[in-house]
Tab-separated table of C-alpha atoms in Angstrom:
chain	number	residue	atom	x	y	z
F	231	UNK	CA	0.000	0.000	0.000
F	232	UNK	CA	2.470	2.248	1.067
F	233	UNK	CA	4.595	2.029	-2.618
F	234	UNK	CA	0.793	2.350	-4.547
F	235	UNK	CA	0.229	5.584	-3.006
F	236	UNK	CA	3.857	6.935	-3.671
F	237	UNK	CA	3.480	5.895	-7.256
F	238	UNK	CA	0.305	7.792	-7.407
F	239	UNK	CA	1.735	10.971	-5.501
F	240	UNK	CA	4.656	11.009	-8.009
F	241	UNK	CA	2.610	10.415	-10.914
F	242	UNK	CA	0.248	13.519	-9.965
F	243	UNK	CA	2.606	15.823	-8.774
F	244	UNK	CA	5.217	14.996	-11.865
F	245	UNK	CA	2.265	15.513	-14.085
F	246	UNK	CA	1.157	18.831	-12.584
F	247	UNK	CA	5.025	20.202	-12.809
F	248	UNK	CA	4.817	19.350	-16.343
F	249	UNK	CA	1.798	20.898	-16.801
F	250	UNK	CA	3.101	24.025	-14.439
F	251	UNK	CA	6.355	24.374	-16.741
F	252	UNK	CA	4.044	24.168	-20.237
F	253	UNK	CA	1.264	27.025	-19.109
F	254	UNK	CA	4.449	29.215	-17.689
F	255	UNK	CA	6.346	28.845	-21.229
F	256	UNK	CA	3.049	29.244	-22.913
F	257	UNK	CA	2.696	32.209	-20.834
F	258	UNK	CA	5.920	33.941	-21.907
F	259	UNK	CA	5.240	33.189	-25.322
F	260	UNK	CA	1.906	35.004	-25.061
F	261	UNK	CA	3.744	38.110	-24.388
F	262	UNK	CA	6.320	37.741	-27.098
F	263	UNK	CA	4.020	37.113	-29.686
F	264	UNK	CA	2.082	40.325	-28.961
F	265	UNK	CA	5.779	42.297	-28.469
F	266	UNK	CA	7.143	40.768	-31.653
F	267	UNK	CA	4.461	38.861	-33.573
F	268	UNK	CA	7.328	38.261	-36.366
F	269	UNK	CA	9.759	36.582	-33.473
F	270	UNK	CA	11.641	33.394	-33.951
F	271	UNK	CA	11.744	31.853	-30.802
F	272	UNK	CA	9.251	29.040	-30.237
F	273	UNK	CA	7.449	27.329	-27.574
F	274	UNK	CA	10.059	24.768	-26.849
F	275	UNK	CA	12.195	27.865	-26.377
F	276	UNK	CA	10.470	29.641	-23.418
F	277	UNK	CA	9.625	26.044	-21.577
F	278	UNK	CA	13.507	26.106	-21.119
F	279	UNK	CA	13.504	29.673	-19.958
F	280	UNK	CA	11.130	28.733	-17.445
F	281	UNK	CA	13.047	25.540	-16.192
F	282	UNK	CA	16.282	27.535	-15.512
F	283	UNK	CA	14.121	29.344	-13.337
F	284	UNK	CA	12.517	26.168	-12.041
F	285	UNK	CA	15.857	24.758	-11.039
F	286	UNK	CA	17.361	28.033	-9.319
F	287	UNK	CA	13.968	28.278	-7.189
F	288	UNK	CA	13.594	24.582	-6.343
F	289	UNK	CA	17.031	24.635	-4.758
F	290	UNK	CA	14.825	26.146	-1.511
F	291	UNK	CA	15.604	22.780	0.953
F	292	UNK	CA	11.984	22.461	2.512
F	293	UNK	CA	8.464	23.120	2.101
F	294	UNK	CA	8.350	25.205	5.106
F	295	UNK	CA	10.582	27.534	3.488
F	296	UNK	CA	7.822	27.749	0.271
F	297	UNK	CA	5.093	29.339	2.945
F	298	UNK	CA	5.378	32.722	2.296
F	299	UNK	CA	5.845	31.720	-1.436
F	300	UNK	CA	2.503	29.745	-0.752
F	301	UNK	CA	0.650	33.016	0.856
F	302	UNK	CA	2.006	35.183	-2.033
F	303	UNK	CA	0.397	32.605	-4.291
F	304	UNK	CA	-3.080	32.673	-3.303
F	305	UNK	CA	-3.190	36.517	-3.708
F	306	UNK	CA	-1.896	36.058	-7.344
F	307	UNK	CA	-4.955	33.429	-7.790
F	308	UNK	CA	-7.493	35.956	-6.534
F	309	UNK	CA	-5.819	38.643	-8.627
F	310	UNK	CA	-5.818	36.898	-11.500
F	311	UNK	CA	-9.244	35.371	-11.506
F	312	UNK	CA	-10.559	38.898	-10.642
F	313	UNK	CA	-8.610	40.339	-13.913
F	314	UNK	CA	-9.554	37.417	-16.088
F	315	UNK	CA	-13.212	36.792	-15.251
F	316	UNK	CA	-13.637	41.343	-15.372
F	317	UNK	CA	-11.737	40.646	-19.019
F	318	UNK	CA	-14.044	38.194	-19.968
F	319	UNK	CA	-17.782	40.277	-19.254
F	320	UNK	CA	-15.814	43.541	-21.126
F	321	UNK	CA	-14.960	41.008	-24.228
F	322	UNK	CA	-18.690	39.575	-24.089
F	323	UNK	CA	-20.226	42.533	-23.654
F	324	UNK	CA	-18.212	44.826	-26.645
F	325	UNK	CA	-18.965	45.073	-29.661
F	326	UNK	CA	-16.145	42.302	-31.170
F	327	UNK	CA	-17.545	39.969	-29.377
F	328	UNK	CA	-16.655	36.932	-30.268
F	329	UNK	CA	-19.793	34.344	-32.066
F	330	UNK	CA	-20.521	31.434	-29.730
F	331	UNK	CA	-21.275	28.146	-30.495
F	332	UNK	CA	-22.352	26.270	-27.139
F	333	UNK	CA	-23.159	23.037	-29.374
F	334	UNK	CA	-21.799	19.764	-28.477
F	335	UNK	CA	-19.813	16.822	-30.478
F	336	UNK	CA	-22.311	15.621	-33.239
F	337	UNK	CA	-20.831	12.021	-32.429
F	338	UNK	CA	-22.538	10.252	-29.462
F	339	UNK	CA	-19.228	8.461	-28.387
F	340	UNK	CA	-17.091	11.274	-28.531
F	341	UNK	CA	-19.282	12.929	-26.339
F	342	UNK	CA	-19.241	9.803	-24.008
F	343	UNK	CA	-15.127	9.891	-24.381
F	344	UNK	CA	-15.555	13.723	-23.835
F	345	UNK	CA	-17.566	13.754	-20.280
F	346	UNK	CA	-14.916	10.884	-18.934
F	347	UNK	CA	-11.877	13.258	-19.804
F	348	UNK	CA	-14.097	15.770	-18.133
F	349	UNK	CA	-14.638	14.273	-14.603
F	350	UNK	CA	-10.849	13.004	-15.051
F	351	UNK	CA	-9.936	17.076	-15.444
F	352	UNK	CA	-12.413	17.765	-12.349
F	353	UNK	CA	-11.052	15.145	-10.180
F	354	UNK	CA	-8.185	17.081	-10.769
F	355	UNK	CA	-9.251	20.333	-10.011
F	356	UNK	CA	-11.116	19.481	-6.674
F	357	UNK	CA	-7.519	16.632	-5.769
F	358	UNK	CA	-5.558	20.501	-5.004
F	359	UNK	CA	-7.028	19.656	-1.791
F	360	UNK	CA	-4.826	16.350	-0.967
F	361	UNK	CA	-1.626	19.326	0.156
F	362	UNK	CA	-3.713	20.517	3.296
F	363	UNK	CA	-4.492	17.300	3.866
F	364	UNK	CA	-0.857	15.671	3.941
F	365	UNK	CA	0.416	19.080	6.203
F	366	UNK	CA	-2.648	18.595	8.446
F	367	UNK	CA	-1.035	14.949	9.566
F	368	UNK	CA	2.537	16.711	10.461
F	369	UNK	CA	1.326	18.027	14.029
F	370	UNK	CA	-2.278	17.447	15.863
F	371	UNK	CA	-4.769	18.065	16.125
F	372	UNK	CA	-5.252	16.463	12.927
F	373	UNK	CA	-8.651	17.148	12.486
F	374	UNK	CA	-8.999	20.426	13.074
F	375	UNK	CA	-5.980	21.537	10.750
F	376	UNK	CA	-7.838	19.052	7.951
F	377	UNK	CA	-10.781	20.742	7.955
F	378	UNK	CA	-10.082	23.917	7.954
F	379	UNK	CA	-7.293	23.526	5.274
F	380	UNK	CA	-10.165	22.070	3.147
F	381	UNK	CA	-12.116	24.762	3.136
F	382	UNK	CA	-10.026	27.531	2.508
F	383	UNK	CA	-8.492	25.206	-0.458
F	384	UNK	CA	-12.297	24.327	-1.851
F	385	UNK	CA	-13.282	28.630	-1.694
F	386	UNK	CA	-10.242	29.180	-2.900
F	387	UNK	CA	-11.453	26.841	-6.105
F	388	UNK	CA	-14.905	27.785	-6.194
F	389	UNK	CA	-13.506	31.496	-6.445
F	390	UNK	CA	-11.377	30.561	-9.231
F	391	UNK	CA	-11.154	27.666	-11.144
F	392	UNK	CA	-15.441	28.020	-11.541
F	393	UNK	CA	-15.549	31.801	-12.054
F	394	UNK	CA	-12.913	31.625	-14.667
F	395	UNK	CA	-14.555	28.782	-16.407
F	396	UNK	CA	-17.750	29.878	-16.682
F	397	UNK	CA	-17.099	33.369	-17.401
F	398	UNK	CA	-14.821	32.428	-20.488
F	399	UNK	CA	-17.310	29.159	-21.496
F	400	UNK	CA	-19.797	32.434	-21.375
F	401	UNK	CA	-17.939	34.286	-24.134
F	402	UNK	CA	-16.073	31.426	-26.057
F	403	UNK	CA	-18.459	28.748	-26.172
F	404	UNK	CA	-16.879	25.846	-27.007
F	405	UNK	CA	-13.771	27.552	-28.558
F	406	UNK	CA	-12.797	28.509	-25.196
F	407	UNK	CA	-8.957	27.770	-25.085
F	408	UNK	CA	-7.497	26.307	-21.653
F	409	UNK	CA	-5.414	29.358	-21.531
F	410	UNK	CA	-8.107	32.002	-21.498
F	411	UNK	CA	-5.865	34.577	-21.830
F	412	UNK	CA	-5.077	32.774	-25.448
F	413	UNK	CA	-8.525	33.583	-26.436
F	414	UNK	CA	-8.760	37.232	-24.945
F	415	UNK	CA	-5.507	37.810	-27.308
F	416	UNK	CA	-6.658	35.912	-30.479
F	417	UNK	CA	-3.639	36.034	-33.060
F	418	UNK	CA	-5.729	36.965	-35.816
F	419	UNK	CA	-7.183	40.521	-34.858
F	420	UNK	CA	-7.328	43.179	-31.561
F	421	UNK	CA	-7.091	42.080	-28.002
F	422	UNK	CA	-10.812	41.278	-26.983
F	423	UNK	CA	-9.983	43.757	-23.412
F	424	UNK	CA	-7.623	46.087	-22.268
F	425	UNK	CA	-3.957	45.716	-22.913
F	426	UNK	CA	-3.184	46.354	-19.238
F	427	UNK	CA	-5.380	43.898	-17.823
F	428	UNK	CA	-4.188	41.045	-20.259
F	429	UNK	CA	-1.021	41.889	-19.739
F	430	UNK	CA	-1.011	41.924	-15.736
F	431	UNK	CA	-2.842	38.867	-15.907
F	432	UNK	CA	-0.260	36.796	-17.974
F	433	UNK	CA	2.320	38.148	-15.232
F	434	UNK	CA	-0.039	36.649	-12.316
F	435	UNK	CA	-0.412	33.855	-13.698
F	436	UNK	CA	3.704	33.486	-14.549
F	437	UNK	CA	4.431	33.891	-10.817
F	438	UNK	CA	1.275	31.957	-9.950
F	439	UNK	CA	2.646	28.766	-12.093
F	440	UNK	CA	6.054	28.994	-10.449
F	441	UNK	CA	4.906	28.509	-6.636
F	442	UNK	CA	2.656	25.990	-8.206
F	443	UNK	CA	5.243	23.827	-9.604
F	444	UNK	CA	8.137	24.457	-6.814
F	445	UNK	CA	4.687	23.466	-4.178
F	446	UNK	CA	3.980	19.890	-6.541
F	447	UNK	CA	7.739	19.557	-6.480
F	448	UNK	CA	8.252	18.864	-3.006
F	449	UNK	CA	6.869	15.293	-2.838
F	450	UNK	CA	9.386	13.746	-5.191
F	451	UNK	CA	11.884	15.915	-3.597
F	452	UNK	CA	11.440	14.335	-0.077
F	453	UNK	CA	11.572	10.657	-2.373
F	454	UNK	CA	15.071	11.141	-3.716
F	455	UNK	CA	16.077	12.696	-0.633
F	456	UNK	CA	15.064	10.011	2.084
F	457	UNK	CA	17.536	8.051	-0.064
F	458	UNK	CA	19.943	10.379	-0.946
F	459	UNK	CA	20.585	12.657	2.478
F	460	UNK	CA	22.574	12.036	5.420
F	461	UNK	CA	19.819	13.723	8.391
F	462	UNK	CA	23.385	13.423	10.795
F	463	UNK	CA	24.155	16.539	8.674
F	464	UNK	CA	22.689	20.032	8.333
F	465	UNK	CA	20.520	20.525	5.436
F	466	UNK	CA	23.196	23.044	4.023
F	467	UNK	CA	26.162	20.853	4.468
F	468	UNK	CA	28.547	19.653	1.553
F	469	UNK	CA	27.091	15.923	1.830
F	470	UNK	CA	23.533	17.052	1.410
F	471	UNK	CA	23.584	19.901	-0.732
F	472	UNK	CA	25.285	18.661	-3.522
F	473	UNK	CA	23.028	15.406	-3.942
F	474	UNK	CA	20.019	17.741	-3.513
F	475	UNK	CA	21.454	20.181	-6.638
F	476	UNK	CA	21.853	17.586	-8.544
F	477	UNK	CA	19.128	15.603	-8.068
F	478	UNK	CA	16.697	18.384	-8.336
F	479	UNK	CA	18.225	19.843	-11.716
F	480	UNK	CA	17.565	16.495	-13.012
F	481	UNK	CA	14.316	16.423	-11.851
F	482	UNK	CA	12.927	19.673	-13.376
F	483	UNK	CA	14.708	19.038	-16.585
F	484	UNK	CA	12.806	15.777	-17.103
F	485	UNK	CA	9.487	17.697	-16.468
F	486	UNK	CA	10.985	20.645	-18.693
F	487	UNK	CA	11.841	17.918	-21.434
F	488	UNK	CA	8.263	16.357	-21.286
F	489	UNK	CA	6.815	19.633	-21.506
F	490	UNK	CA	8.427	20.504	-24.492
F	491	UNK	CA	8.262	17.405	-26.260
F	492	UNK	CA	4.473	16.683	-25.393
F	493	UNK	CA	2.703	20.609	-24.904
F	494	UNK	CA	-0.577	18.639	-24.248
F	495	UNK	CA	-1.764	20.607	-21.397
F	496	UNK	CA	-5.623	19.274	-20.937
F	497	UNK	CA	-4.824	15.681	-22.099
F	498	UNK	CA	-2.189	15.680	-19.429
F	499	UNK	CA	-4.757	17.214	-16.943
F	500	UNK	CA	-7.117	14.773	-17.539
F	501	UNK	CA	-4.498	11.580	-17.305
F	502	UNK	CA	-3.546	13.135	-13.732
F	503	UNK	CA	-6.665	13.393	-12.909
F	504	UNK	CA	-7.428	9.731	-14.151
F	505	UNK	CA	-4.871	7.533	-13.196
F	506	UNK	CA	-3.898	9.909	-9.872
F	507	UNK	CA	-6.720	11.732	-8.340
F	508	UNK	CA	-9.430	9.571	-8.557
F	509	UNK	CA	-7.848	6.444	-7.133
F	510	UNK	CA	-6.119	8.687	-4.554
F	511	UNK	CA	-8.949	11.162	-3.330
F	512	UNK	CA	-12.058	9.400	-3.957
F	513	UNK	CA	-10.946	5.115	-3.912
F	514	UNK	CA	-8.133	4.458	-1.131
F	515	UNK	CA	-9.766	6.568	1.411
F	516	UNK	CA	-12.402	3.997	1.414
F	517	UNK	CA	-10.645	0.607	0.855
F	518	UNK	CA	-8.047	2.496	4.104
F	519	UNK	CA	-11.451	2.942	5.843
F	520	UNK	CA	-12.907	-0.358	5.466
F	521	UNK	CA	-9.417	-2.524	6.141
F	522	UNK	CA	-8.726	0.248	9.192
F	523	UNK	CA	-12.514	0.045	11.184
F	524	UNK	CA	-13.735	-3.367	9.455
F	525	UNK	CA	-17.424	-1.961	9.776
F	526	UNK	CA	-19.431	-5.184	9.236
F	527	UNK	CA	-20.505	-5.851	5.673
F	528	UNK	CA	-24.362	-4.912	6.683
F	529	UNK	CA	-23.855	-1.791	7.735
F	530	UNK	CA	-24.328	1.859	5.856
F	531	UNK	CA	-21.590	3.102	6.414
F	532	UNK	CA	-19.641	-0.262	5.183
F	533	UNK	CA	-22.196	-0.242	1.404
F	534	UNK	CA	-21.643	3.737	0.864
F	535	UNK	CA	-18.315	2.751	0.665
F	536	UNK	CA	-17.910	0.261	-1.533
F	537	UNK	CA	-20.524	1.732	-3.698
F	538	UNK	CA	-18.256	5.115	-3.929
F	539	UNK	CA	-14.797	2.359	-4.300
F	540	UNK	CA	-17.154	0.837	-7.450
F	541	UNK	CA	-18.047	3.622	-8.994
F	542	UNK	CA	-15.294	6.088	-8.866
F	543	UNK	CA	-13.187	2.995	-10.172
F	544	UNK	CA	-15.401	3.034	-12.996
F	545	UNK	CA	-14.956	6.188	-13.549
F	546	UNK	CA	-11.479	6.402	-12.885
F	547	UNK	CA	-10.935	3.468	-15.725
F	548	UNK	CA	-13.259	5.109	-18.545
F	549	UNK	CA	-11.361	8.229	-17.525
F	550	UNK	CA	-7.898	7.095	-17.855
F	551	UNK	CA	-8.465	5.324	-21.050
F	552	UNK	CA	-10.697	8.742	-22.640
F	553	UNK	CA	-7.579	10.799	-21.844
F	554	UNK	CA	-5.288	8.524	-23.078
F	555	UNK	CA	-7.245	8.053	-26.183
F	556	UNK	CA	-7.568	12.011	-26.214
F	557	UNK	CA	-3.846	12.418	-25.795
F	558	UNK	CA	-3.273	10.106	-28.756
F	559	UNK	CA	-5.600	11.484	-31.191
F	560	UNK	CA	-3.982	14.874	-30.480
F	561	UNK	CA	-0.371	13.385	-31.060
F	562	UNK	CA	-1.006	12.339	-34.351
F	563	UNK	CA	-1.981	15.987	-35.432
F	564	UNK	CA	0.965	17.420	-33.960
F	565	UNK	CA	4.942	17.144	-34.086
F	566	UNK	CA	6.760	16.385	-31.003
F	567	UNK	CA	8.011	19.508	-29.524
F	568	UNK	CA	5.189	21.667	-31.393
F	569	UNK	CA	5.059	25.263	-31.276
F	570	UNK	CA	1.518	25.547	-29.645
F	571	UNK	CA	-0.017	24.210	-26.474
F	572	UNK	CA	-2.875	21.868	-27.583
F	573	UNK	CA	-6.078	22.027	-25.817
């Protein structure tokens, strides 16, 4: 048990550092294109801008010393949703507003294919919460710390992730790009709101995606270095740092590499959120439940569970393999190492 959930807490937080690094280079190349729409430098290119970075900032030695980097964080969030979602009504409400088309796939199983991917993405979304929940088990009472980390974590992402979403589904339709800001600054054509707000938003977001990717870095981090460190010696000491560089520059240039190499920044959310999330948030906490308190096989409590383990493995399955199927459909439209971030 204890190597299944360390595969799945590498496999989500690898997957959302890859996913970090792509949106952050995608970022950057939102800005060049509108500074110098004639450039030369490429997607590929700014992913390794942003993993220098990556590799300079993950060299901080804990995740205690990311919580200011963590507080500065959620203010970006708020500021960017606020920018974004304001963006968004301006764009809808102008007078080059874009036409919207809120029609679904014609094709009955894509649309089937579609809704797993979609609950796989979700089941990403709402997994942000597992963090609080691994800090709340460092020091009691347990509990309390749990629940209350929750709930800030689940306002914080019915603030955001929902107001963003529906605002730009509002003015997009289903041409809504995962990158909203992508679709307030169309390439073809003026920006769809004010340069200033675009503009501050793509920097919130930059910053935003760096403490999100040193934050999901941390796990694997504490991985190598159980194995790696010497805890006779100071964290800052020849025999530890060294490892620790090295490790960690290997580490974010694999999730660099994959980003550039694979830009699939939906398909990957919705494999995380497959083969990770579900499984982790919404399956083992059961099974752990059932095997821990052995409630008898007549009870409630014991048949909500197993109903929840049957389902949400169903889901989970049809999930993983929609994605998957997603992610390969996309690959065969696009060269490895492509020039644009596919949806």
């Amino acid at each position: 048990m204890f190597y299944f959930v360390i595969f799945i807490q590498t496999a989500i937080n690898t997957g959302i550092g890859i996913g970090a690094i792509l949106l952050a280079g995608e970022c950057l190349k939102i800005m060049y294109s509108n500074l110098s729409p004639n450039g030369s430098l490429k997607l590929y290119d700014f992913i390794a801008m942003v993993t220098v970075v990556m590799i300079v900032l993950s060299q901080l030695p804990t995740f205690h010393s990311l919580r200011h980097i963590n507080l500065v964080s959620l203010f970006l969030s708020l500021g960017y949703t606020f920018l974004v979602v304001g963006a968004c009504i301006y764009a809808g409400l102008s007078k080059n507003a874009p036409p919207r088309d809120y029609s679904l796939e014609s094709s009955e199983s894509a649309r089937v294919f579609s809704a797993f991917t979609s609950i796989s993405i979700i089941a990403a979304i709402f997994g942000n919460g597992i963090l609080p929940e691994i800090q709340a088990t460092l020091a009691p009472p347990v509990t309390g710390k749990m629940v209350k980390g929750l709930l800030m974590c689940y306002a914080v992402i019915a603030v955001t992730f929902y107001s963003a979403a529906v605002s730009g589904y509002w003015v997009f339709g289903n041409k809504s790009n995962s990158t909203i800001l992508k679709s307030l600054m169309p390439d073809n054509g003026p920006a769809l709101a004010p340069t200033w707000a675009l503009g501050l938003g793509v920097v919130f977001v930059l910053l935003q995606l760096f403490a999100i990717g040193l934050v999901y870095s941390q796990v694997a981090y504490e991985i190598m270095e159980s194995q790696s460190a010497d805890v006779k010696q100071g964290i800052f000491s020849l025999r530890n740092l060294i490892p620790r560089i090295i490790l960690r520059t290997l580490y974010m240039v694999f999730c660099g590499f994959m980003a550039a190499m694979l830009p699939f920044f939906g398909d990957i959310n919705g494999v995380v959120g497959a083969i990770g999330f579900i499984p982790l948030d919404f399956v083992l906490p059961m099974v752990l439940y059932n095997m821990t308190f052995k409630p008898t096989k007549s009870s409630l409590t014991y048949l909500i569970n197993i109903s929840i383990i049957i389902v949400f493995t169903g889901a989970g399955l049809m999930g993983a393999f929609s994605s998957i199927r997603k992610l390969i459909l996309d690959a065969n439209q696009f060269k490895l190492f492509s020039s644009d971030v596919v949806d």
